Amino acid sequence: MAKDLFEEVRIRELERLIVRYQDAYYNGDPLVTDAAFDQLWDELKMLDPANPILHRVGADSGSFAKVRHRIPMGSQDKAANPEEFTAWTEKHPYDEYLVEYKLDGASLELQYDEGIFVRAVTRGNGTVGDDITANARRMQGVLPRLEQEGRLIPLTGGIRGEVIMTRQIHQEFYSDKANCRNAANGLMKRKDGEGSQHLQVICYDGLFQNHRFVDEEEKLSWLKACGFLTVPLAICRSVQEVIDYRAQVMERRPQLPYDIDGLVVKERSINLEDAARARPERQIAFKFSLEEAVSILRQVEWSESGATYTPVGLFDPVELAGTTVKRASLVNPNTIRSLGVKIGSHVVVTKRGEIIPKIEAVVSAPEGAEQQALEEISFPVHCDQCQAPLVDEGTRLYCPNRECPKKLLHQLEKWISVLDIRDFGTTLLNSLFQAHKVDSILSLYQLTEADLTPFFLNQESISKEKESLGAKKVIKSLASHSTISLAAFVAGFDIEGIGETLMERLTDAGFSTLEKLLAATVADISGVNGFGEVTAGNLVQGLADNREQMLALVEQGFITVKEAASGGSLAGMSFCFTGELSIKRSQAEQLVKERGGTTKSSVVKGLSYLVTNDTSSGSSKNKKAAQLGIPVIDEAAFNRLLEI
């Protein structure tokens, strides 16, 4: 029942946000990015597919006369990535896909009577919009008459286009506005019409009485022959060709004179019945993502984490999710091979909620793009620490030497990090390791104040029998973190591919004690969601390698492993904490885990709640939560959730 209640509350919150942001957008004052709005829309669609808000179009202001449209002006369905687009094409397999730029501006209908321009109407609620004829007459691309070869074409109907501002105009006259779209939306509805001459209308649709176009391609050709500015058209004969074309447009997008935020993909034939729907089904907006870009791979470095070597691609800088990115993970040797990526390749880089960007695909270079000789990527052969030959298993490249110093040190660092023992810093740990004072997790708990004192006091202070407060603090800190969850305990041993979140899935599946885990086989574990045979094999081998040390930590009383809780009032929910609360962050996270929930260190898509001491703060986490549509709650609201 609790989960149903939370879903209902979330649906109401999504409705409120979508209506607010939609109305602001249609009145020329967008409050969030398109990407942020799309995420809210997608979440509501997932939670409540029949919600009437999903079939509502925004409404314009009440300051202009209202006019009914002649062309249906509904909203398009959308695909945010190639996977979603491919899923749509499975329902709509066409012999040809006609692909146009999706202009990032404001929709406008130009109405003509007997070939003479009579009025311009904004999108409004999809049926009725604002009459901005006086302003539209001053815009570039609005023709006073329908003519071809100097002869009037006496048709009555409408032409649909997009009001845009070029980047050059924005930079020259309106750089104080956030972007071209915001500036255009404001100008097109000014009562005095000032600035409308700086706007363009680019057209892509038309509907007239007593005239039917042959198909979508002929319609665009007709508009162009009349003298209208029109969108570019590409004809693709396969799904993959559309996906490749999208990647090419993404790469040339920064050089375009105006902003686009995706592609419109439709069939060749004109389907008036489908076009009349509030949300046409036989065409789709194949959107670009703020978290996706195309660049050229220039170099590959190999990042070392413990025994594993991970390829990292360096490429020409691109903008991803508001940040400049010039390096991204290539994951493992198999990824390099399956992508066919080489130095000089044009690559798709994504950052879909991930902290580390990833290279996901190789695409052909667009026409006129830089042509560079491609070079094979070279792999390291020996461990740079112990010189052992590296093992290339495809899914990872690693040093197999269990006694490799680099691997042992990384395990110690992972343990300190997972348990959040902040008084045990990296510098101290490295110094102790180099001095051979620690060489295993168990050895950390066998340290004495006498062992630690030389790392805090010089010889003169020690000779004067001075005590080290730092040494005392480290010993106390180790002891204070002695009770931990089974998931954290195993994750702290730095087993390849095994983190705390993955371990929580395993404990939820019934492997809730250390004894059960140590007795589990690869077949037992590989059946759990998130564990394939490779990951299960890594875990079983890692448990076997560390079995003696794990049991010693528990049996000698250094560590108490709590049995995993099943269910709980917060099961299925995730929380991120920021700011100063009345309790320590680690305590708040523990309260969540005790009730079956999970915690995140950063704000990511899918997070249930961001908990903060100031919900109105302008902090980066609060801003990210607002962009993703994640509820931001204070400590009092968090405490109420704990009581449910």
Short mmCIF file of N, CA and C in Angstrom, two decimals, residues 244-348:
data_model
loop_
_atom_site.label_atom_id
_atom_site.label_comp_id
_atom_site.label_asym_id
_atom_site.label_seq_id
_atom_site.Cartn_x
_atom_site.Cartn_y
_atom_site.Cartn_z
N ASP A 244 22.38 6.50 -38.38
CA ASP A 244 23.67 7.04 -38.82
C ASP A 244 23.52 8.50 -39.25
N TYR A 245 22.42 8.81 -39.93
CA TYR A 245 22.19 10.19 -40.36
C TYR A 245 22.06 11.10 -39.14
N ARG A 246 21.36 10.64 -38.11
CA ARG A 246 21.22 11.42 -36.88
C ARG A 246 22.59 11.74 -36.29
N ALA A 247 23.48 10.74 -36.27
CA ALA A 247 24.82 10.96 -35.72
C ALA A 247 25.58 11.99 -36.54
N GLN A 248 25.43 11.94 -37.87
CA GLN A 248 26.11 12.89 -38.73
C GLN A 248 25.58 14.31 -38.50
N VAL A 249 24.26 14.44 -38.34
CA VAL A 249 23.68 15.76 -38.08
C VAL A 249 24.13 16.28 -36.72
N MET A 250 24.22 15.39 -35.73
CA MET A 250 24.71 15.79 -34.41
C MET A 250 26.11 16.41 -34.52
N GLU A 251 26.93 15.83 -35.39
CA GLU A 251 28.30 16.33 -35.51
C GLU A 251 28.35 17.69 -36.21
N ARG A 252 27.49 17.89 -37.22
CA ARG A 252 27.51 19.17 -37.93
C ARG A 252 26.60 20.21 -37.27
N ARG A 253 25.85 19.79 -36.27
CA ARG A 253 24.89 20.66 -35.61
C ARG A 253 25.48 21.99 -35.12
N PRO A 254 26.69 22.00 -34.51
CA PRO A 254 27.23 23.28 -34.04
C PRO A 254 27.48 24.29 -35.15
N GLN A 255 27.63 23.81 -36.39
CA GLN A 255 27.90 24.72 -37.50
C GLN A 255 26.62 25.21 -38.20
N LEU A 256 25.46 24.70 -37.81
CA LEU A 256 24.21 25.13 -38.44
C LEU A 256 23.90 26.57 -38.05
N PRO A 257 23.19 27.33 -38.90
CA PRO A 257 22.90 28.73 -38.58
C PRO A 257 21.84 28.89 -37.50
N TYR A 258 21.08 27.81 -37.22
CA TYR A 258 20.02 27.89 -36.21
C TYR A 258 20.03 26.62 -35.37
N ASP A 259 19.26 26.65 -34.27
CA ASP A 259 19.23 25.51 -33.34
C ASP A 259 18.23 24.46 -33.79
N ILE A 260 18.62 23.20 -33.69
CA ILE A 260 17.69 22.09 -33.86
C ILE A 260 17.87 21.17 -32.67
N ASP A 261 16.81 20.46 -32.29
CA ASP A 261 16.93 19.58 -31.12
C ASP A 261 16.59 18.13 -31.45
N GLY A 262 16.63 17.80 -32.74
CA GLY A 262 16.39 16.43 -33.13
C GLY A 262 15.99 16.34 -34.59
N LEU A 263 15.41 15.21 -34.96
CA LEU A 263 14.93 14.98 -36.32
C LEU A 263 13.47 14.58 -36.26
N VAL A 264 12.72 14.88 -37.29
CA VAL A 264 11.36 14.38 -37.44
C VAL A 264 11.40 13.29 -38.49
N VAL A 265 10.93 12.09 -38.12
CA VAL A 265 10.95 10.94 -39.03
C VAL A 265 9.51 10.57 -39.36
N LYS A 266 9.21 10.46 -40.65
CA LYS A 266 7.84 10.16 -41.07
C LYS A 266 7.86 9.26 -42.30
N GLU A 267 6.69 8.75 -42.67
CA GLU A 267 6.57 7.95 -43.89
C GLU A 267 6.41 8.87 -45.10
N ARG A 268 6.57 8.32 -46.28
CA ARG A 268 6.46 9.14 -47.49
C ARG A 268 5.01 9.58 -47.73
N SER A 269 4.06 8.69 -47.54
CA SER A 269 2.66 9.02 -47.83
C SER A 269 2.11 10.00 -46.80
N ILE A 270 1.10 10.77 -47.21
CA ILE A 270 0.46 11.74 -46.33
C ILE A 270 -0.76 11.09 -45.70
N ASN A 271 -0.79 11.06 -44.38
CA ASN A 271 -1.89 10.42 -43.65
C ASN A 271 -2.64 11.49 -42.86
N LEU A 272 -3.71 12.03 -43.44
CA LEU A 272 -4.44 13.13 -42.81
C LEU A 272 -5.14 12.68 -41.54
N GLU A 273 -5.59 11.44 -41.50
CA GLU A 273 -6.27 10.93 -40.31
C GLU A 273 -5.31 10.89 -39.12
N ASP A 274 -4.10 10.42 -39.37
CA ASP A 274 -3.11 10.36 -38.30
C ASP A 274 -2.69 11.76 -37.87
N ALA A 275 -2.53 12.67 -38.85
CA ALA A 275 -2.11 14.04 -38.55
C ALA A 275 -3.12 14.77 -37.68
N ALA A 276 -4.39 14.36 -37.75
CA ALA A 276 -5.44 15.03 -36.99
C ALA A 276 -5.44 14.62 -35.52
N ARG A 277 -4.70 13.58 -35.17
CA ARG A 277 -4.65 13.15 -33.77
C ARG A 277 -3.90 14.17 -32.92
N ALA A 278 -4.23 14.22 -31.63
CA ALA A 278 -3.52 15.12 -30.71
C ALA A 278 -2.04 14.75 -30.66
N ARG A 279 -1.74 13.46 -30.85
CA ARG A 279 -0.36 13.00 -30.86
C ARG A 279 -0.22 11.97 -31.98
N PRO A 280 0.12 12.42 -33.20
CA PRO A 280 0.21 11.50 -34.35
C PRO A 280 1.09 10.30 -34.05
N GLU A 281 0.71 9.13 -34.59
CA GLU A 281 1.43 7.89 -34.30
C GLU A 281 2.39 7.49 -35.40
N ARG A 282 2.17 7.98 -36.64
CA ARG A 282 2.95 7.50 -37.77
C ARG A 282 4.16 8.39 -38.10
N GLN A 283 4.48 9.30 -37.20
CA GLN A 283 5.72 10.06 -37.29
C GLN A 283 6.25 10.25 -35.87
N ILE A 284 7.52 10.53 -35.75
CA ILE A 284 8.13 10.62 -34.43
C ILE A 284 9.25 11.65 -34.43
N ALA A 285 9.44 12.28 -33.28
CA ALA A 285 10.57 13.18 -33.09
C ALA A 285 11.72 12.36 -32.53
N PHE A 286 12.76 12.20 -33.31
CA PHE A 286 13.96 11.46 -32.89
C PHE A 286 14.91 12.50 -32.29
N LYS A 287 14.83 12.67 -30.99
CA LYS A 287 15.46 13.80 -30.32
C LYS A 287 16.97 13.61 -30.16
N PHE A 288 17.67 14.74 -30.10
CA PHE A 288 19.05 14.73 -29.66
C PHE A 288 19.02 14.83 -28.13
N SER A 289 20.07 14.38 -27.51
CA SER A 289 20.14 14.46 -26.06
C SER A 289 21.24 15.42 -25.65
N LEU A 290 21.01 16.15 -24.55
CA LEU A 290 22.08 16.99 -24.00
C LEU A 290 23.22 16.13 -23.50
N GLU A 291 22.96 14.82 -23.39
CA GLU A 291 23.96 13.91 -22.85
C GLU A 291 24.57 13.05 -23.96
N GLU A 292 24.57 13.56 -25.20
CA GLU A 292 25.05 12.79 -26.33
C GLU A 292 25.69 13.72 -27.35
N ALA A 293 26.83 13.34 -27.89
CA ALA A 293 27.52 14.17 -28.88
C ALA A 293 28.41 13.29 -29.75
N VAL A 294 28.89 13.86 -30.87
CA VAL A 294 29.80 13.14 -31.77
C VAL A 294 31.12 13.90 -31.82
N SER A 295 32.22 13.15 -31.76
CA SER A 295 33.54 13.77 -31.82
C SER A 295 34.50 12.83 -32.56
N ILE A 296 35.79 13.20 -32.57
CA ILE A 296 36.82 12.39 -33.23
C ILE A 296 37.81 11.89 -32.18
N LEU A 297 38.00 10.58 -32.15
CA LEU A 297 38.93 9.97 -31.19
C LEU A 297 40.37 10.28 -31.60
N ARG A 298 41.14 10.84 -30.66
CA ARG A 298 42.52 11.24 -30.96
C ARG A 298 43.55 10.33 -30.29
N GLN A 299 43.19 9.72 -29.16
CA GLN A 299 44.18 8.96 -28.40
C GLN A 299 43.46 8.04 -27.42
N VAL A 300 44.12 6.96 -26.98
CA VAL A 300 43.57 6.08 -25.95
C VAL A 300 44.60 5.90 -24.84
N GLU A 301 44.18 6.19 -23.62
CA GLU A 301 45.00 5.94 -22.44
C GLU A 301 44.44 4.73 -21.70
N TRP A 302 45.27 4.07 -20.88
CA TRP A 302 44.82 2.92 -20.11
C TRP A 302 44.84 3.28 -18.63
N SER A 303 43.63 3.42 -18.07
CA SER A 303 43.49 3.77 -16.65
C SER A 303 43.67 2.51 -15.80
N GLU A 304 44.46 2.63 -14.74
CA GLU A 304 44.74 1.48 -13.89
C GLU A 304 43.98 1.62 -12.57
N SER A 305 43.17 0.61 -12.27
CA SER A 305 42.43 0.56 -11.01
C SER A 305 42.63 -0.81 -10.41
N GLY A 306 43.52 -0.88 -9.43
CA GLY A 306 43.87 -2.19 -8.89
C GLY A 306 44.58 -2.99 -9.96
N ALA A 307 44.06 -4.19 -10.24
CA ALA A 307 44.69 -5.05 -11.24
C ALA A 307 44.17 -4.79 -12.64
N THR A 308 43.11 -4.01 -12.78
CA THR A 308 42.43 -3.86 -14.07
C THR A 308 42.91 -2.64 -14.84
N TYR A 309 43.07 -2.82 -16.15
CA TYR A 309 43.44 -1.75 -17.07
C TYR A 309 42.21 -1.41 -17.93
N THR A 310 41.73 -0.18 -17.84
CA THR A 310 40.52 0.23 -18.56
C THR A 310 40.86 1.26 -19.63
N PRO A 311 40.45 1.03 -20.88
CA PRO A 311 40.75 2.00 -21.94
C PRO A 311 39.90 3.26 -21.81
N VAL A 312 40.54 4.41 -21.95
CA VAL A 312 39.86 5.70 -21.89
C VAL A 312 40.19 6.46 -23.16
N GLY A 313 39.14 6.86 -23.90
CA GLY A 313 39.35 7.57 -25.15
C GLY A 313 39.46 9.07 -24.94
N LEU A 314 40.41 9.71 -25.62
CA LEU A 314 40.56 11.16 -25.61
C LEU A 314 40.14 11.68 -26.99
N PHE A 315 39.25 12.68 -27.00
CA PHE A 315 38.67 13.15 -28.26
C PHE A 315 38.55 14.66 -28.24
N ASP A 316 38.17 15.23 -29.37
CA ASP A 316 37.95 16.68 -29.44
C ASP A 316 36.85 17.06 -28.46
N PRO A 317 37.02 18.16 -27.71
CA PRO A 317 36.04 18.54 -26.68
C PRO A 317 34.63 18.72 -27.24
N VAL A 318 33.64 18.23 -26.48
CA VAL A 318 32.23 18.40 -26.82
C VAL A 318 31.47 18.81 -25.56
N GLU A 319 30.27 19.37 -25.76
CA GLU A 319 29.42 19.75 -24.63
C GLU A 319 28.45 18.60 -24.32
N LEU A 320 28.49 18.14 -23.06
CA LEU A 320 27.58 17.08 -22.62
C LEU A 320 26.96 17.49 -21.29
N ALA A 321 25.63 17.59 -21.27
CA ALA A 321 24.89 17.91 -20.04
C ALA A 321 25.45 19.16 -19.36
N GLY A 322 25.81 20.16 -20.17
CA GLY A 322 26.25 21.43 -19.62
C GLY A 322 27.71 21.50 -19.25
N THR A 323 28.47 20.45 -19.52
CA THR A 323 29.90 20.46 -19.20
C THR A 323 30.71 20.12 -20.46
N THR A 324 31.96 20.59 -20.50
CA THR A 324 32.86 20.27 -21.60
C THR A 324 33.56 18.96 -21.30
N VAL A 325 33.44 18.01 -22.22
CA VAL A 325 33.98 16.67 -22.02
C VAL A 325 34.97 16.36 -23.14
N LYS A 326 36.11 15.78 -22.78
CA LYS A 326 37.11 15.43 -23.80
C LYS A 326 37.72 14.04 -23.57
N ARG A 327 37.15 13.26 -22.63
CA ARG A 327 37.62 11.89 -22.41
C ARG A 327 36.43 11.04 -21.95
N ALA A 328 36.42 9.77 -22.35
CA ALA A 328 35.30 8.90 -22.00
C ALA A 328 35.77 7.45 -22.01
N SER A 329 35.08 6.64 -21.23
CA SER A 329 35.44 5.24 -21.09
C SER A 329 35.14 4.45 -22.37
N LEU A 330 36.05 3.53 -22.68
CA LEU A 330 35.82 2.54 -23.74
C LEU A 330 35.56 1.16 -23.13
N VAL A 331 35.42 1.12 -21.82
CA VAL A 331 34.96 -0.02 -21.02
C VAL A 331 35.96 -1.16 -20.93
N ASN A 332 36.23 -1.84 -22.05
CA ASN A 332 37.12 -3.00 -22.01
C ASN A 332 37.58 -3.36 -23.42
N PRO A 333 38.52 -4.31 -23.55
CA PRO A 333 39.01 -4.68 -24.89
C PRO A 333 37.91 -5.13 -25.85
N ASN A 334 36.92 -5.88 -25.34
CA ASN A 334 35.84 -6.34 -26.22
C ASN A 334 35.06 -5.17 -26.83
N THR A 335 34.88 -4.09 -26.05
CA THR A 335 34.17 -2.92 -26.56
C THR A 335 34.93 -2.32 -27.73
N ILE A 336 36.23 -2.19 -27.59
CA ILE A 336 37.05 -1.65 -28.68
C ILE A 336 36.90 -2.51 -29.93
N ARG A 337 36.92 -3.83 -29.75
CA ARG A 337 36.84 -4.73 -30.90
C ARG A 337 35.45 -4.71 -31.53
N SER A 338 34.40 -4.75 -30.69
CA SER A 338 33.04 -4.81 -31.24
C SER A 338 32.65 -3.50 -31.93
N LEU A 339 33.12 -2.38 -31.41
CA LEU A 339 32.82 -1.10 -32.05
C LEU A 339 33.64 -0.90 -33.33
N GLY A 340 34.80 -1.55 -33.39
CA GLY A 340 35.69 -1.31 -34.52
C GLY A 340 36.31 0.07 -34.46
N VAL A 341 36.45 0.60 -33.25
CA VAL A 341 36.95 1.96 -33.08
C VAL A 341 38.46 2.02 -33.26
N LYS A 342 38.92 3.11 -33.88
CA LYS A 342 40.35 3.32 -34.10
C LYS A 342 40.68 4.78 -33.83
N ILE A 343 41.95 5.07 -33.70
CA ILE A 343 42.37 6.46 -33.57
C ILE A 343 41.98 7.19 -34.85
N GLY A 344 41.20 8.27 -34.72
CA GLY A 344 40.72 9.00 -35.88
C GLY A 344 39.27 8.72 -36.21
N SER A 345 38.65 7.73 -35.53
CA SER A 345 37.24 7.41 -35.78
C SER A 345 36.32 8.52 -35.28
N HIS A 346 35.19 8.69 -35.96
CA HIS A 346 34.13 9.56 -35.47
C HIS A 346 33.28 8.73 -34.50
N VAL A 347 33.13 9.18 -33.26
CA VAL A 347 32.50 8.38 -32.23
C VAL A 347 31.34 9.12 -31.56
N VAL A 348 30.33 8.35 -31.13
CA VAL A 348 29.22 8.89 -30.34
C VAL A 348 29.58 8.75 -28.87
#
